[in-house]
């Protein structure tokens, strides 16, 4: 924080990733987001007497995938634990989680800051747990409404070391986590819908001091930006308090997005004693080395590896490589274009240019792009072969192809009359006509105004309906004029 | 006194009577014995419908292994469309949406459910006096308790109202009442029978088991209820074998803990009867060895630390928010609602155990209590395992004494907790155990002989029970 050069902010993040498994962590209820309230609730989810949990193995699989992607150590013998507290949206009165034996320990996440600095944020642990229901306090003036559809939906909690020193680092870390879980296809990573959630532990200390300051926990941020804002606000609040001679209390605060400020939620005295103990209803889950090896072998190429490969092998710029690897579907789409024979650079330009604009205008994802890779590759190869100019392809051929996705791009180019005319004989007719139309300009050119060649070129283009091959035309004009 | 068992259920398959007739007889008897307070509810309507269905299936040529068996369910078994309250005001009007796996399997085998039996609240008690529905009276002597927590189930079998009753056993809740009412009560190995649909008290201790007049009937229902179940992750997938009560041939090796016989709380007549039994066994060529057991005084504390810890979490779901008792008191907030509902819905013994369990898990005390008790439990398991590597079975009394008067022991909970002295060992170690009628005490009440075998050695348990039954009756 440049505003407070004598202080350092120390931040650790606890990120909850809601897994996109088909069923809940310990029951067979569906996990669909947006279903009518309290419709995805079996007796198990409701905590009815006599019900028992049954671990969903897909959760373990997802946890191992994420752990391997982050270079964590995977635990073989995994115990579940109960975390006890009372709340209206916690049906059993405890949450099934992991306490002393998290499935993943160690590892880290690499981030890059806007100034190009690279850092590794170390992870403490990743563990498996279940979500609570939702308490809706603002829909009814007199009651809190409870929706238990979310109760029991599987979560992974990713706990980092206190390695962050700024809000921007936290922002980049969250982006990396989101990118990773989407690459692994284990979560949609959507912070606004709550499938990615983040609590911040933050303290400040004078630069050079080794001991950590008193840590404050901040909750309730619903976007990456708000995480950054909450950190910035809290940094300033804590440093100002210390400078004014106050001490920082260990407490939990809530971020109020409207005010851009954090407000006190509960003090340390009100903190829960969760009384963790081993969940007796679930036997330990054993993750064998063979299972780890199989999951490792099945991991997709991760964003960072792709980003490096695109620069090294495909000679793309850092910027292009970053944009293309932002999500797995885009990178896959790009690579299939290259695989279909497009040059890496032109494929990159098309994906990040016309394709991206077309999708953005319609708020669609690349998975929803209606054109086959073959059709788009055929279009791009027309440009690469200089059969169609880039501008004609982008402005006329591409929109036409999107209208008739099953047409052959070459036929469409013919029909649109934008196939570049390279036949000197045919072009000569246009050239002669233009020169005949503009005798004054021809005279001026010959006195030295060489720039007028652009005018003649434009006129030839007009006459040819945009199909004149620029190189051939220029050569013809020069031979007639010079 | 003077109760005769119902006609053998096998008479139904043999065509000598009908299931409907047996159920009518059972309902009549239950109505006549209402003053013993054994049933919270009789399932008259569904029992008659079930009986008609069983008779119809038999008439159609189906063969059902338990056709005609009349079974009572402890009031902590879920039975679809029926109330289940765990003997508590908290669940007075709660109706289950599903059936316990054990219940479903018995039903599929042709058993008929007579009703739900009174029990200690949430199975917490050793005398059936903590029930919201009042104490059950021992049919052998109505001034005495039937034992607990499955007191109603034991009493219903002893009184001849049903062939078999299901109980749950967390620390002796099947075996002790079986001893007090003079019948067979059996707790299988932890993980032998699915707990799905059993209202939990302490998850790593609770097991379902049968009460019956005969070893044969107990073994028959055990076999039907046992085995893997997708709804319970802790149940074993080991193949189910039958456990015919046929005495093994040749000399057997029995052990008993000297400390159990030396315990000052043990009734002298029961001690003498046991010593007499041991002598008979020895003279028949069997080995009966006294072995050291330094942990006897630790068993009950270990049991109460661990079970109350689990119970404090298992009972957290009863908060009046989604189901069960909700307080009508004016409250300010959610905490107020939870406190009022739980204070009104739970009886004193349940509240005491929830508080105890909350305490032993709380930060600062966890290591001294829960953590230490976990280590003690492991030690006990290892000890029992090595002991049962050298012996076929472990023998002891089921209870230090015979059934005691209603109201005698409920002033001091720690006196009541010692009721479990001989039975909690099998729950702490997860081993299968059975209480067999040992004979009549001079006070006219039965005492129970307790037999424990190795993990999943239910067949051996029934075989030794048969041998010991023969020895006892030869006396």
XYZ file of N, CA, C and O in Angstrom, chain A residues 28 41-55 82 84-94 99-100 143 146 148 273-283, chain B residues 78 91 94 96-98 190 194-200 203-204 229-234 309-310 312-314 316-319 321-323 334 338 342 358 361-363 366 370 374:
352
model
N -28.483 -38.380 -2.348
C -28.602 -38.482 -3.805
C -29.428 -37.357 -4.413
O -29.696 -37.358 -5.605
N -34.828 -31.751 -1.649
C -34.619 -32.080 -0.244
C -35.202 -33.446 0.105
O -36.399 -33.611 0.230
N -34.325 -34.433 0.243
C -34.756 -35.759 0.693
C -34.747 -35.751 2.220
O -34.242 -34.813 2.837
N -35.270 -36.807 2.846
C -35.161 -36.881 4.310
C -33.714 -36.735 4.800
O -33.480 -36.198 5.870
N -32.750 -37.186 3.996
C -31.345 -37.056 4.425
C -30.953 -35.580 4.503
O -30.376 -35.124 5.484
N -31.284 -34.836 3.447
C -30.967 -33.402 3.446
C -31.682 -32.684 4.581
O -31.136 -31.755 5.182
N -32.897 -33.116 4.878
C -33.664 -32.465 5.942
C -33.203 -32.895 7.330
O -33.670 -32.366 8.329
N -32.301 -33.869 7.396
C -31.819 -34.339 8.691
C -32.880 -35.085 9.472
O -32.911 -35.038 10.697
N -33.765 -35.775 8.763
C -34.814 -36.505 9.478
C -34.204 -37.573 10.381
O -33.145 -38.128 10.070
N -34.903 -37.897 11.474
C -34.417 -38.951 12.365
C -34.209 -40.249 11.581
O -35.038 -40.594 10.740
N -33.124 -40.929 11.858
C -32.878 -42.223 11.220
C -32.101 -42.150 9.923
O -31.747 -43.184 9.370
N -31.836 -40.944 9.415
C -31.097 -40.851 8.153
C -29.593 -40.854 8.421
O -29.136 -40.412 9.465
N -28.855 -41.347 7.441
C -27.397 -41.415 7.547
C -26.785 -40.855 6.270
O -27.374 -40.962 5.200
N -25.601 -40.264 6.375
C -24.939 -39.749 5.176
C -24.256 -40.868 4.401
O -23.926 -41.909 4.967
N -24.076 -40.653 3.121
C -23.324 -41.611 2.289
C -22.438 -40.741 1.391
O -22.939 -39.915 0.639
N -21.118 -40.940 1.493
C -20.206 -40.044 0.779
C -20.283 -40.246 -0.734
O -20.257 -41.373 -1.222
N -17.327 -33.828 12.237
C -18.513 -33.006 12.410
C -18.105 -31.659 13.000
O -17.320 -31.603 13.943
N -19.877 -28.655 14.790
C -21.174 -28.474 15.442
C -21.533 -27.017 15.677
O -20.750 -26.284 16.289
N -22.658 -26.606 15.193
C -23.233 -25.311 15.589
C -24.703 -25.299 15.183
O -25.118 -26.048 14.285
N -25.448 -24.486 15.869
C -26.882 -24.412 15.584
C -27.163 -23.267 14.627
O -26.725 -22.139 14.844
N -27.879 -23.539 13.571
C -28.432 -22.475 12.745
C -29.614 -23.034 11.966
O -29.647 -24.222 11.662
N -30.545 -22.157 11.664
C -31.795 -22.624 11.060
C -31.582 -23.258 9.688
O -32.375 -24.084 9.259
N -30.492 -22.871 8.992
C -30.284 -23.447 7.656
C -29.279 -24.612 7.675
O -28.819 -25.053 6.632
N -28.957 -25.089 8.872
C -28.057 -26.248 9.007
C -28.878 -27.392 9.598
O -28.988 -27.536 10.814
N -29.478 -28.224 8.732
C -30.502 -29.160 9.208
C -30.037 -30.124 10.300
O -30.784 -30.408 11.217
N -28.819 -30.638 10.220
C -28.418 -31.641 11.201
C -27.884 -31.024 12.488
O -27.645 -31.725 13.455
N -27.652 -29.714 12.475
C -27.019 -29.092 13.641
C -25.509 -29.298 13.616
O -24.808 -28.944 14.555
N -25.015 -29.897 12.563
C -23.565 -29.985 12.340
C -23.334 -30.089 10.851
O -24.216 -30.471 10.082
N -11.427 -32.213 9.484
C -10.756 -31.365 10.461
C -9.244 -31.599 10.435
O -8.513 -30.859 9.786
N -8.807 -32.663 11.091
C -7.360 -32.851 11.217
C -6.731 -33.591 10.038
O -5.517 -33.664 9.943
N -40.510 -12.753 8.694
C -39.901 -14.073 8.844
C -38.584 -14.163 8.092
O -38.376 -13.464 7.114
N -36.189 -20.061 4.706
C -35.075 -21.011 4.573
C -35.276 -21.849 3.316
O -36.338 -22.418 3.125
N -33.549 -25.064 1.607
C -32.564 -26.111 1.904
C -32.071 -26.846 0.659
O -31.400 -27.865 0.776
N -17.571 -22.392 19.436
C -16.696 -23.521 19.729
C -17.305 -24.677 18.938
O -18.351 -25.201 19.301
N -16.675 -25.034 17.844
C -17.304 -25.973 16.906
C -17.267 -27.424 17.356
O -17.890 -28.272 16.754
N -16.528 -27.728 18.397
C -16.515 -29.079 18.966
C -16.351 -30.155 17.882
O -17.120 -31.094 17.789
N -15.334 -29.980 17.064
C -15.068 -30.963 16.004
C -14.833 -32.355 16.609
O -14.164 -32.485 17.622
N -15.363 -33.355 15.976
C -14.944 -34.721 16.282
C -15.194 -35.588 15.062
O -15.894 -35.190 14.131
N -14.588 -36.762 15.067
C -14.664 -37.642 13.896
C -16.118 -38.025 13.618
O -16.839 -38.428 14.524
N -16.546 -37.881 12.369
C -17.906 -38.241 11.961
C -18.073 -39.759 12.044
O -17.462 -40.497 11.257
N -18.859 -40.243 13.011
C -18.943 -41.695 13.193
C -19.805 -42.393 12.138
O -19.755 -43.618 12.040
N -20.559 -41.619 11.362
C -21.436 -42.243 10.365
C -20.733 -42.515 9.036
O -21.325 -43.129 8.150
N -19.509 -42.018 8.884
C -18.800 -42.247 7.623
C -17.446 -42.887 7.884
O -16.628 -42.343 8.622
N -17.198 -44.039 7.280
C -15.877 -44.633 7.449
C -14.838 -43.784 6.696
O -15.206 -43.010 5.811
N -37.806 -46.344 12.325
C -38.656 -45.659 11.350
C -39.455 -46.708 10.574
O -38.909 -47.720 10.119
N -40.593 -35.680 19.591
C -41.070 -36.257 18.326
C -42.469 -36.858 18.487
O -42.849 -37.769 17.738
N -44.269 -36.909 15.249
C -43.471 -37.072 14.031
C -43.786 -38.391 13.340
O -43.847 -39.449 13.960
N -42.625 -40.932 10.139
C -41.483 -41.160 9.254
C -41.917 -41.311 7.799
O -42.969 -41.866 7.498
N -41.072 -40.799 6.909
C -41.334 -40.884 5.470
C -40.762 -42.160 4.859
O -40.965 -42.431 3.683
N -40.037 -42.921 5.669
C -39.391 -44.122 5.106
C -39.278 -45.187 6.187
O -39.490 -44.901 7.368
N -20.947 -54.567 15.568
C -21.188 -53.259 14.986
C -20.940 -53.363 13.473
O -19.897 -53.850 13.039
N -27.668 -52.765 9.147
C -27.745 -51.344 8.786
C -28.484 -50.558 9.861
O -29.517 -50.985 10.363
N -27.956 -49.384 10.184
C -28.615 -48.500 11.145
C -29.572 -47.528 10.453
O -30.172 -46.680 11.100
N -29.667 -47.631 9.124
C -30.567 -46.733 8.400
C -31.985 -46.880 8.939
O -32.533 -47.984 8.956
N -32.539 -45.787 9.407
C -33.894 -45.829 9.939
C -33.969 -46.101 11.429
O -35.052 -46.191 11.982
N -32.820 -46.203 12.066
C -32.788 -46.274 13.534
C -32.452 -44.864 14.027
O -31.455 -44.269 13.585
N -33.267 -44.321 14.904
C -32.972 -42.979 15.415
C -31.708 -43.050 16.261
O -31.623 -43.830 17.202
N -30.734 -42.261 15.880
C -29.400 -42.392 16.464
C -29.337 -41.873 17.890
O -29.921 -40.849 18.226
N -23.725 -42.967 17.321
C -23.588 -43.665 16.041
C -22.555 -44.782 16.022
O -22.748 -45.772 15.330
N -21.445 -44.625 16.737
C -20.416 -45.668 16.643
C -20.658 -46.790 17.654
O -19.832 -47.690 17.793
N -25.910 -52.458 2.918
C -27.044 -51.572 2.665
C -26.504 -50.243 2.140
O -25.631 -49.640 2.750
N -27.043 -49.821 1.025
C -26.561 -48.580 0.399
C -26.822 -47.351 1.263
O -26.216 -46.312 1.051
N -27.700 -47.462 2.230
C -28.044 -46.288 3.033
C -27.182 -46.106 4.282
O -27.357 -45.147 5.017
N -26.313 -47.070 4.558
C -25.470 -46.956 5.748
C -24.034 -47.274 5.365
O -23.698 -48.414 5.043
N -23.180 -46.251 5.407
C -21.786 -46.429 4.990
C -20.977 -47.232 5.999
O -19.886 -47.689 5.692
N -21.503 -47.403 7.209
C -20.722 -48.121 8.219
C -21.093 -49.596 8.295
O -20.531 -50.334 9.082
N -20.856 -37.587 23.787
C -20.268 -36.699 22.779
C -21.011 -36.878 21.453
O -21.468 -35.902 20.834
N -21.159 -38.129 21.022
C -21.848 -38.377 19.750
C -23.311 -37.953 19.842
O -23.872 -37.379 18.897
N -24.579 -35.579 21.619
C -24.755 -34.122 21.612
C -24.873 -33.606 20.180
O -25.595 -32.654 19.909
N -24.176 -34.263 19.238
C -24.298 -33.879 17.827
C -25.531 -34.531 17.188
O -26.279 -33.875 16.460
N -25.762 -35.817 17.480
C -26.893 -36.514 16.857
C -28.232 -35.885 17.197
O -29.180 -35.949 16.405
N -28.703 -32.692 17.825
C -28.739 -31.254 17.518
C -29.817 -30.927 16.494
O -30.304 -29.802 16.424
N -30.211 -31.925 15.698
C -31.192 -31.678 14.635
C -32.590 -31.423 15.193
O -33.461 -30.939 14.471
N -32.802 -31.774 16.441
C -34.131 -31.557 17.032
C -34.171 -30.147 17.594
O -33.826 -29.901 18.745
N -34.528 -29.211 16.718
C -34.455 -27.802 17.084
C -35.785 -27.077 16.900
O -35.879 -25.874 17.095
N -37.212 -26.406 14.192
C -37.279 -25.587 12.974
C -38.012 -26.316 11.853
O -38.924 -25.765 11.239
N -37.638 -27.558 11.591
C -38.216 -28.275 10.441
C -39.262 -29.311 10.831
O -40.166 -29.596 10.059
N -39.105 -29.906 11.994
C -40.049 -30.935 12.453
C -39.894 -31.056 13.954
O -38.968 -30.492 14.545
N -33.759 -16.572 16.970
C -33.589 -17.994 16.681
C -33.065 -18.752 17.907
O -33.563 -19.822 18.247
N -34.703 -22.027 19.709
C -34.003 -23.305 19.876
C -33.984 -23.700 21.347
O -34.262 -24.856 21.697
N -36.012 -26.969 22.715
C -35.222 -28.101 23.217
C -35.430 -28.310 24.716
O -35.459 -29.447 25.177
N -21.550 -32.180 25.182
C -21.087 -30.879 24.710
C -19.829 -30.481 25.486
O -18.857 -29.983 24.913
N -16.545 -32.367 24.506
C -16.011 -32.015 23.183
C -15.525 -30.568 23.141
O -14.941 -30.140 22.151
N -15.786 -29.813 24.196
C -15.527 -28.375 24.067
C -14.040 -28.085 24.171
O -13.265 -28.835 24.757
N -13.705 -26.983 23.558
C -12.317 -26.582 23.451
C -11.734 -26.424 24.857
O -12.344 -25.820 25.728
N -11.447 -31.203 25.399
C -11.487 -32.287 24.411
C -10.415 -33.347 24.692
O -10.705 -34.536 24.783
N -12.706 -36.475 25.641
C -13.026 -37.215 24.421
C -11.785 -37.872 23.814
O -11.790 -39.054 23.465
N -11.142 -41.881 23.434
C -10.912 -42.546 22.145
C -9.720 -43.498 22.246
O -9.745 -44.602 21.713
